[in-house]
Amino acid sequence: QQQVKQSPQSLIVQKGGISIINCAYENTAFDYFPWYQQFPGKGPALLIAIRPDVSEKKEGRFTISFNKSAKQFSLHIMDSQPGDSATYFCAASSRRGNKLVFGAGTILRVKS
Amino acid sequence: DGGITQSPKYLFRKEGQNVTLSCEQNLNHDAMYWYRQDPGQGLRLIYYSQIVNDFQKGDIAEGYSVSREKKESFPLTVTSAQKNPTAFYLCASSMGRVNQPQHFGDGTRLSIL
């Protein structure tokens, strides 16, 4: 019930391409879905977050798509750049628990 | 600059030894968290505290202890009971209200000698 399943584990994209990372959850009480970006040796940094009352949220080149009925959400990185190479984590939390449950992470490499 | 400071960046533990990881924040956040990060497993919650002098166990609390005597500080002790302590430890804080963003420090990497 508490798991968030993230895929793929790793991803290689050409510069200028679209990177897509997917997450799925079971707990229907989840109502906050953030994405974090982590560079080697650093802590994760919040990238973008969505709540289930919207189906899409865009910030610059980063877009979250949310499908409430399928209990899935995804991160799209448009025009991927080598500087986007990092590990990306999806997460989810509910008002009841107020604790974040993280996916296992996706290592993204953008080739120049 | 406001932020979260974790120290030390690298730490080595001998068998049977307790070690304490420091986490300090100057964001005036009420809630603080400790996570353990292992390759391929994401972040797992060890302990969290939503207010001074109160804390709760997370998903993997065995072999760890914490204290929250001051709002800005949330140290984590890795005890000798934690048989597999080698990991990257991350501290985070948030405003404490429901579903507020968590801000992370840059971690402490703990290894066994």
PDB file of N, CA, C and O in Angstrom, chain A residues 9 31-32 36 38 41-46 51 87 89 93-105, chain B residues 9 33 35 37 40-43 45 48 50 57 59 88 90 96-107:
ATOM      1  N   GLN A   9      14.946   2.013 -14.339  1.00  0.00           N
ATOM      2  CA  GLN A   9      16.028   2.206 -13.373  1.00  0.00           C
ATOM      3  C   GLN A   9      17.079   3.156 -13.922  1.00  0.00           C
ATOM      4  O   GLN A   9      17.699   3.913 -13.172  1.00  0.00           O
ATOM      5  N   ASP A  31      -1.936  12.270  -1.940  1.00  0.00           N
ATOM      6  CA  ASP A  31      -2.484  13.449  -2.594  1.00  0.00           C
ATOM      7  C   ASP A  31      -1.433  14.519  -2.860  1.00  0.00           C
ATOM      8  O   ASP A  31      -1.756  15.687  -3.066  1.00  0.00           O
ATOM      9  N   TYR A  32      -0.178  14.141  -2.830  1.00  0.00           N
ATOM     10  CA  TYR A  32       0.906  15.081  -3.120  1.00  0.00           C
ATOM     11  C   TYR A  32       2.023  14.280  -3.757  1.00  0.00           C
ATOM     12  O   TYR A  32       2.463  13.267  -3.204  1.00  0.00           O
ATOM     13  N   TYR A  36      12.067  14.805  -7.285  1.00  0.00           N
ATOM     14  CA  TYR A  36      13.327  15.348  -6.812  1.00  0.00           C
ATOM     15  C   TYR A  36      14.441  14.993  -7.789  1.00  0.00           C
ATOM     16  O   TYR A  36      14.430  13.930  -8.416  1.00  0.00           O
ATOM     17  N   GLN A  38      18.679  14.657  -8.013  1.00  0.00           N
ATOM     18  CA  GLN A  38      19.854  14.517  -7.171  1.00  0.00           C
ATOM     19  C   GLN A  38      21.112  14.352  -8.014  1.00  0.00           C
ATOM     20  O   GLN A  38      21.182  13.440  -8.847  1.00  0.00           O
ATOM     21  N   GLY A  41      26.801  13.015  -4.820  1.00  0.00           N
ATOM     22  CA  GLY A  41      27.378  13.633  -3.634  1.00  0.00           C
ATOM     23  C   GLY A  41      26.550  14.760  -3.042  1.00  0.00           C
ATOM     24  O   GLY A  41      27.004  15.428  -2.103  1.00  0.00           O
ATOM     25  N   LYS A  42      25.356  14.964  -3.568  1.00  0.00           N
ATOM     26  CA  LYS A  42      24.488  16.041  -3.083  1.00  0.00           C
ATOM     27  C   LYS A  42      23.168  15.465  -2.598  1.00  0.00           C
ATOM     28  O   LYS A  42      22.811  14.334  -2.888  1.00  0.00           O
ATOM     29  N   GLY A  43      22.432  16.286  -1.832  1.00  0.00           N
ATOM     30  CA  GLY A  43      21.105  15.876  -1.440  1.00  0.00           C
ATOM     31  C   GLY A  43      20.107  16.145  -2.547  1.00  0.00           C
ATOM     32  O   GLY A  43      20.350  16.958  -3.434  1.00  0.00           O
ATOM     33  N   PRO A  44      18.964  15.453  -2.526  1.00  0.00           N
ATOM     34  CA  PRO A  44      17.926  15.698  -3.533  1.00  0.00           C
ATOM     35  C   PRO A  44      17.377  17.117  -3.407  1.00  0.00           C
ATOM     36  O   PRO A  44      17.314  17.674  -2.310  1.00  0.00           O
ATOM     37  N   ALA A  45      16.986  17.673  -4.538  1.00  0.00           N
ATOM     38  CA  ALA A  45      16.375  19.004  -4.571  1.00  0.00           C
ATOM     39  C   ALA A  45      15.020  18.891  -5.251  1.00  0.00           C
ATOM     40  O   ALA A  45      14.887  18.211  -6.274  1.00  0.00           O
ATOM     41  N   LEU A  46      14.025  19.554  -4.671  1.00  0.00           N
ATOM     42  CA  LEU A  46      12.683  19.520  -5.259  1.00  0.00           C
ATOM     43  C   LEU A  46      12.698  20.136  -6.642  1.00  0.00           C
ATOM     44  O   LEU A  46      13.179  21.254  -6.845  1.00  0.00           O
ATOM     45  N   ARG A  51      -0.540  18.054  -7.388  1.00  0.00           N
ATOM     46  CA  ARG A  51      -1.605  17.517  -6.555  1.00  0.00           C
ATOM     47  C   ARG A  51      -2.655  16.924  -7.481  1.00  0.00           C
ATOM     48  O   ARG A  51      -2.750  17.327  -8.640  1.00  0.00           O
ATOM     49  N   THR A  87      20.131  11.702 -10.905  1.00  0.00           N
ATOM     50  CA  THR A  87      19.159  10.694 -10.469  1.00  0.00           C
ATOM     51  C   THR A  87      17.858  11.404 -10.113  1.00  0.00           C
ATOM     52  O   THR A  87      17.877  12.426  -9.413  1.00  0.00           O
ATOM     53  N   PHE A  89      13.974  11.099  -8.514  1.00  0.00           N
ATOM     54  CA  PHE A  89      13.105  10.331  -7.624  1.00  0.00           C
ATOM     55  C   PHE A  89      11.690  10.886  -7.680  1.00  0.00           C
ATOM     56  O   PHE A  89      11.494  12.099  -7.558  1.00  0.00           O
ATOM     57  N   SER A  93       2.882  11.408  -0.861  1.00  0.00           N
ATOM     58  CA  SER A  93       2.518  11.485   0.548  1.00  0.00           C
ATOM     59  C   SER A  93       1.026  11.766   0.667  1.00  0.00           C
ATOM     60  O   SER A  93       0.370  12.167  -0.304  1.00  0.00           O
ATOM     61  N   SER A  94       0.501  11.547   1.853  1.00  0.00           N
ATOM     62  CA  SER A  94      -0.912  11.809   2.101  1.00  0.00           C
ATOM     63  C   SER A  94      -1.057  12.735   3.305  1.00  0.00           C
ATOM     64  O   SER A  94      -0.151  12.840   4.122  1.00  0.00           O
ATOM     65  N   ARG A  95      -2.192  13.380   3.394  1.00  0.00           N
ATOM     66  CA  ARG A  95      -2.467  14.256   4.540  1.00  0.00           C
ATOM     67  C   ARG A  95      -2.423  13.472   5.845  1.00  0.00           C
ATOM     68  O   ARG A  95      -2.025  13.963   6.870  1.00  0.00           O
ATOM     69  N   ARG A  96      -2.820  12.204   5.751  1.00  0.00           N
ATOM     70  CA  ARG A  96      -2.899  11.393   6.968  1.00  0.00           C
ATOM     71  C   ARG A  96      -1.519  11.151   7.544  1.00  0.00           C
ATOM     72  O   ARG A  96      -1.289  11.233   8.715  1.00  0.00           O
ATOM     73  N   GLY A  97      -0.563  10.823   6.678  1.00  0.00           N
ATOM     74  CA  GLY A  97       0.753  10.427   7.155  1.00  0.00           C
ATOM     75  C   GLY A  97       1.759  11.559   7.168  1.00  0.00           C
ATOM     76  O   GLY A  97       2.634  11.609   7.998  1.00  0.00           O
ATOM     77  N   ASN A  98       1.624  12.465   6.201  1.00  0.00           N
ATOM     78  CA  ASN A  98       2.572  13.562   6.050  1.00  0.00           C
ATOM     79  C   ASN A  98       4.006  13.068   5.949  1.00  0.00           C
ATOM     80  O   ASN A  98       4.937  13.749   6.340  1.00  0.00           O
ATOM     81  N   LYS A  99       4.217  11.850   5.482  1.00  0.00           N
ATOM     82  CA  LYS A  99       5.555  11.324   5.248  1.00  0.00           C
ATOM     83  C   LYS A  99       5.685  11.010   3.764  1.00  0.00           C
ATOM     84  O   LYS A  99       4.776  10.486   3.141  1.00  0.00           O
ATOM     85  N   LEU A 100       6.867  11.316   3.228  1.00  0.00           N
ATOM     86  CA  LEU A 100       7.109  11.030   1.821  1.00  0.00           C
ATOM     87  C   LEU A 100       7.527   9.573   1.636  1.00  0.00           C
ATOM     88  O   LEU A 100       8.371   9.072   2.383  1.00  0.00           O
ATOM     89  N   VAL A 101       6.949   8.922   0.640  1.00  0.00           N
ATOM     90  CA  VAL A 101       7.374   7.586   0.217  1.00  0.00           C
ATOM     91  C   VAL A 101       8.039   7.758  -1.139  1.00  0.00           C
ATOM     92  O   VAL A 101       7.427   8.311  -2.064  1.00  0.00           O
ATOM     93  N   PHE A 102       9.284   7.302  -1.254  1.00  0.00           N
ATOM     94  CA  PHE A 102      10.064   7.544  -2.465  1.00  0.00           C
ATOM     95  C   PHE A 102      10.092   6.324  -3.374  1.00  0.00           C
ATOM     96  O   PHE A 102      10.110   5.177  -2.911  1.00  0.00           O
ATOM     97  N   GLY A 103      10.127   6.587  -4.680  1.00  0.00           N
ATOM     98  CA  GLY A 103      10.457   5.549  -5.636  1.00  0.00           C
ATOM     99  C   GLY A 103      11.945   5.233  -5.557  1.00  0.00           C
ATOM    100  O   GLY A 103      12.708   5.929  -4.884  1.00  0.00           O
ATOM    101  N   ALA A 104      12.366   4.183  -6.268  1.00  0.00           N
ATOM    102  CA  ALA A 104      13.746   3.700  -6.177  1.00  0.00           C
ATOM    103  C   ALA A 104      14.740   4.567  -6.944  1.00  0.00           C
ATOM    104  O   ALA A 104      15.945   4.401  -6.780  1.00  0.00           O
ATOM    105  N   GLY A 105      14.241   5.459  -7.785  1.00  0.00           N
ATOM    106  CA  GLY A 105      15.137   6.359  -8.504  1.00  0.00           C
ATOM    107  C   GLY A 105      15.420   5.921  -9.924  1.00  0.00           C
ATOM    108  O   GLY A 105      15.393   4.726 -10.241  1.00  0.00           O
TER     109      GLY A 105
ATOM    110  N   LYS B   9      30.980  15.165   6.291  1.00  0.00           N
ATOM    111  CA  LYS B   9      30.608  14.688   4.959  1.00  0.00           C
ATOM    112  C   LYS B   9      30.925  13.190   4.827  1.00  0.00           C
ATOM    113  O   LYS B   9      30.187  12.447   4.186  1.00  0.00           O
ATOM    114  N   TYR B  33      13.725  15.334   9.314  1.00  0.00           N
ATOM    115  CA  TYR B  33      13.665  13.925   8.905  1.00  0.00           C
ATOM    116  C   TYR B  33      15.071  13.373   8.697  1.00  0.00           C
ATOM    117  O   TYR B  33      15.968  14.106   8.285  1.00  0.00           O
ATOM    118  N   TYR B  35      16.852  10.178   6.491  1.00  0.00           N
ATOM    119  CA  TYR B  35      16.687   9.125   5.503  1.00  0.00           C
ATOM    120  C   TYR B  35      18.006   8.385   5.310  1.00  0.00           C
ATOM    121  O   TYR B  35      19.083   8.962   5.458  1.00  0.00           O
ATOM    122  N   GLN B  37      19.970   6.273   2.262  1.00  0.00           N
ATOM    123  CA  GLN B  37      19.944   6.017   0.826  1.00  0.00           C
ATOM    124  C   GLN B  37      20.946   4.922   0.478  1.00  0.00           C
ATOM    125  O   GLN B  37      22.134   5.044   0.767  1.00  0.00           O
ATOM    126  N   GLY B  40      19.926   1.878  -5.634  1.00  0.00           N
ATOM    127  CA  GLY B  40      18.789   1.136  -6.164  1.00  0.00           C
ATOM    128  C   GLY B  40      17.600   1.015  -5.232  1.00  0.00           C
ATOM    129  O   GLY B  40      16.634   0.321  -5.561  1.00  0.00           O
ATOM    130  N   GLN B  41      17.641   1.677  -4.070  1.00  0.00           N
ATOM    131  CA  GLN B  41      16.528   1.526  -3.116  1.00  0.00           C
ATOM    132  C   GLN B  41      15.860   2.837  -2.768  1.00  0.00           C
ATOM    133  O   GLN B  41      15.030   2.882  -1.889  1.00  0.00           O
ATOM    134  N   GLY B  42      16.231   3.908  -3.417  1.00  0.00           N
ATOM    135  CA  GLY B  42      15.598   5.171  -3.075  1.00  0.00           C
ATOM    136  C   GLY B  42      15.956   5.615  -1.672  1.00  0.00           C
ATOM    137  O   GLY B  42      16.977   5.222  -1.110  1.00  0.00           O
ATOM    138  N   LEU B  43      15.110   6.431  -1.090  1.00  0.00           N
ATOM    139  CA  LEU B  43      15.317   6.961   0.242  1.00  0.00           C
ATOM    140  C   LEU B  43      14.347   6.289   1.201  1.00  0.00           C
ATOM    141  O   LEU B  43      13.145   6.231   0.933  1.00  0.00           O
ATOM    142  N   LEU B  45      12.889   6.179   5.196  1.00  0.00           N
ATOM    143  CA  LEU B  45      12.765   7.043   6.360  1.00  0.00           C
ATOM    144  C   LEU B  45      13.205   6.313   7.622  1.00  0.00           C
ATOM    145  O   LEU B  45      12.703   5.233   7.930  1.00  0.00           O
ATOM    146  N   TYR B  48      11.584  10.735  12.153  1.00  0.00           N
ATOM    147  CA  TYR B  48      11.175  12.089  11.859  1.00  0.00           C
ATOM    148  C   TYR B  48      10.641  12.760  13.112  1.00  0.00           C
ATOM    149  O   TYR B  48      10.219  12.094  14.053  1.00  0.00           O
ATOM    150  N   GLN B  50       8.232  16.207  14.224  1.00  0.00           N
ATOM    151  CA  GLN B  50       7.375  17.298  13.748  1.00  0.00           C
ATOM    152  C   GLN B  50       7.401  18.489  14.687  1.00  0.00           C
ATOM    153  O   GLN B  50       6.895  19.565  14.345  1.00  0.00           O
ATOM    154  N   LYS B  57       9.332   6.930  14.950  1.00  0.00           N
ATOM    155  CA  LYS B  57      10.081   5.995  14.116  1.00  0.00           C
ATOM    156  C   LYS B  57       9.550   6.015  12.697  1.00  0.00           C
ATOM    157  O   LYS B  57       8.353   6.127  12.470  1.00  0.00           O
ATOM    158  N   ASP B  59      10.394   3.889   8.797  1.00  0.00           N
ATOM    159  CA  ASP B  59      10.282   2.506   8.335  1.00  0.00           C
ATOM    160  C   ASP B  59      11.448   1.615   8.736  1.00  0.00           C
ATOM    161  O   ASP B  59      11.319   0.396   8.771  1.00  0.00           O
ATOM    162  N   PHE B  88      24.493   6.229   2.601  1.00  0.00           N
ATOM    163  CA  PHE B  88      24.481   7.693   2.497  1.00  0.00           C
ATOM    164  C   PHE B  88      23.287   8.168   3.307  1.00  0.00           C
ATOM    165  O   PHE B  88      22.155   7.743   3.068  1.00  0.00           O
ATOM    166  N   LEU B  90      20.816  11.127   4.715  1.00  0.00           N
ATOM    167  CA  LEU B  90      20.304  12.443   4.333  1.00  0.00           C
ATOM    168  C   LEU B  90      19.351  12.978   5.392  1.00  0.00           C
ATOM    169  O   LEU B  90      18.476  12.267   5.872  1.00  0.00           O
ATOM    170  N   GLY B  96       6.416  21.602   8.130  1.00  0.00           N
ATOM    171  CA  GLY B  96       5.691  20.783   9.085  1.00  0.00           C
ATOM    172  C   GLY B  96       4.215  20.707   8.812  1.00  0.00           C
ATOM    173  O   GLY B  96       3.549  19.795   9.284  1.00  0.00           O
ATOM    174  N   ARG B  97       3.700  21.665   8.047  1.00  0.00           N
ATOM    175  CA  ARG B  97       2.291  21.557   7.675  1.00  0.00           C
ATOM    176  C   ARG B  97       2.161  20.460   6.621  1.00  0.00           C
ATOM    177  O   ARG B  97       3.124  20.070   5.987  1.00  0.00           O
ATOM    178  N   VAL B  98       0.951  19.990   6.429  1.00  0.00           N
ATOM    179  CA  VAL B  98       0.715  18.842   5.561  1.00  0.00           C
ATOM    180  C   VAL B  98       1.247  19.092   4.153  1.00  0.00           C
ATOM    181  O   VAL B  98       1.012  20.128   3.553  1.00  0.00           O
ATOM    182  N   ASN B  99       1.985  18.096   3.646  1.00  0.00           N
ATOM    183  CA  ASN B  99       2.450  18.095   2.256  1.00  0.00           C
ATOM    184  C   ASN B  99       3.237  19.334   1.864  1.00  0.00           C
ATOM    185  O   ASN B  99       3.037  19.891   0.786  1.00  0.00           O
ATOM    186  N   GLN B 100       4.124  19.762   2.745  1.00  0.00           N
ATOM    187  CA  GLN B 100       5.040  20.845   2.420  1.00  0.00           C
ATOM    188  C   GLN B 100       6.333  20.266   1.850  1.00  0.00           C
ATOM    189  O   GLN B 100       6.745  19.172   2.232  1.00  0.00           O
ATOM    190  N   PRO B 101       6.991  20.989   0.952  1.00  0.00           N
ATOM    191  CA  PRO B 101       8.234  20.480   0.361  1.00  0.00           C
ATOM    192  C   PRO B 101       9.292  20.207   1.423  1.00  0.00           C
ATOM    193  O   PRO B 101       9.424  20.951   2.392  1.00  0.00           O
ATOM    194  N   GLN B 102      10.037  19.134   1.224  1.00  0.00           N
ATOM    195  CA  GLN B 102      11.152  18.844   2.095  1.00  0.00           C
ATOM    196  C   GLN B 102      12.442  19.337   1.440  1.00  0.00           C
ATOM    197  O   GLN B 102      12.662  19.136   0.249  1.00  0.00           O
ATOM    198  N   HIS B 103      13.284  19.968   2.259  1.00  0.00           N
ATOM    199  CA  HIS B 103      14.567  20.484   1.802  1.00  0.00           C
ATOM    200  C   HIS B 103      15.655  19.615   2.404  1.00  0.00           C
ATOM    201  O   HIS B 103      15.634  19.363   3.603  1.00  0.00           O
ATOM    202  N   PHE B 104      16.597  19.201   1.575  1.00  0.00           N
ATOM    203  CA  PHE B 104      17.609  18.245   2.000  1.00  0.00           C
ATOM    204  C   PHE B 104      18.982  18.875   2.192  1.00  0.00           C
ATOM    205  O   PHE B 104      19.342  19.841   1.495  1.00  0.00           O
ATOM    206  N   GLY B 105      19.747  18.298   3.117  1.00  0.00           N
ATOM    207  CA  GLY B 105      21.167  18.599   3.223  1.00  0.00           C
ATOM    208  C   GLY B 105      21.941  17.792   2.197  1.00  0.00           C
ATOM    209  O   GLY B 105      21.352  17.026   1.414  1.00  0.00           O
ATOM    210  N   ASP B 106      23.259  17.924   2.212  1.00  0.00           N
ATOM    211  CA  ASP B 106      24.100  17.246   1.221  1.00  0.00           C
ATOM    212  C   ASP B 106      24.642  15.912   1.700  1.00  0.00           C
ATOM    213  O   ASP B 106      25.511  15.323   1.063  1.00  0.00           O
ATOM    214  N   GLY B 107      24.144  15.436   2.821  1.00  0.00           N
ATOM    215  CA  GLY B 107      24.405  14.065   3.211  1.00  0.00           C
ATOM    216  C   GLY B 107      25.715  13.803   3.933  1.00  0.00           C
ATOM    217  O   GLY B 107      26.657  14.590   3.884  1.00  0.00           O
TER     218      GLY B 107
END
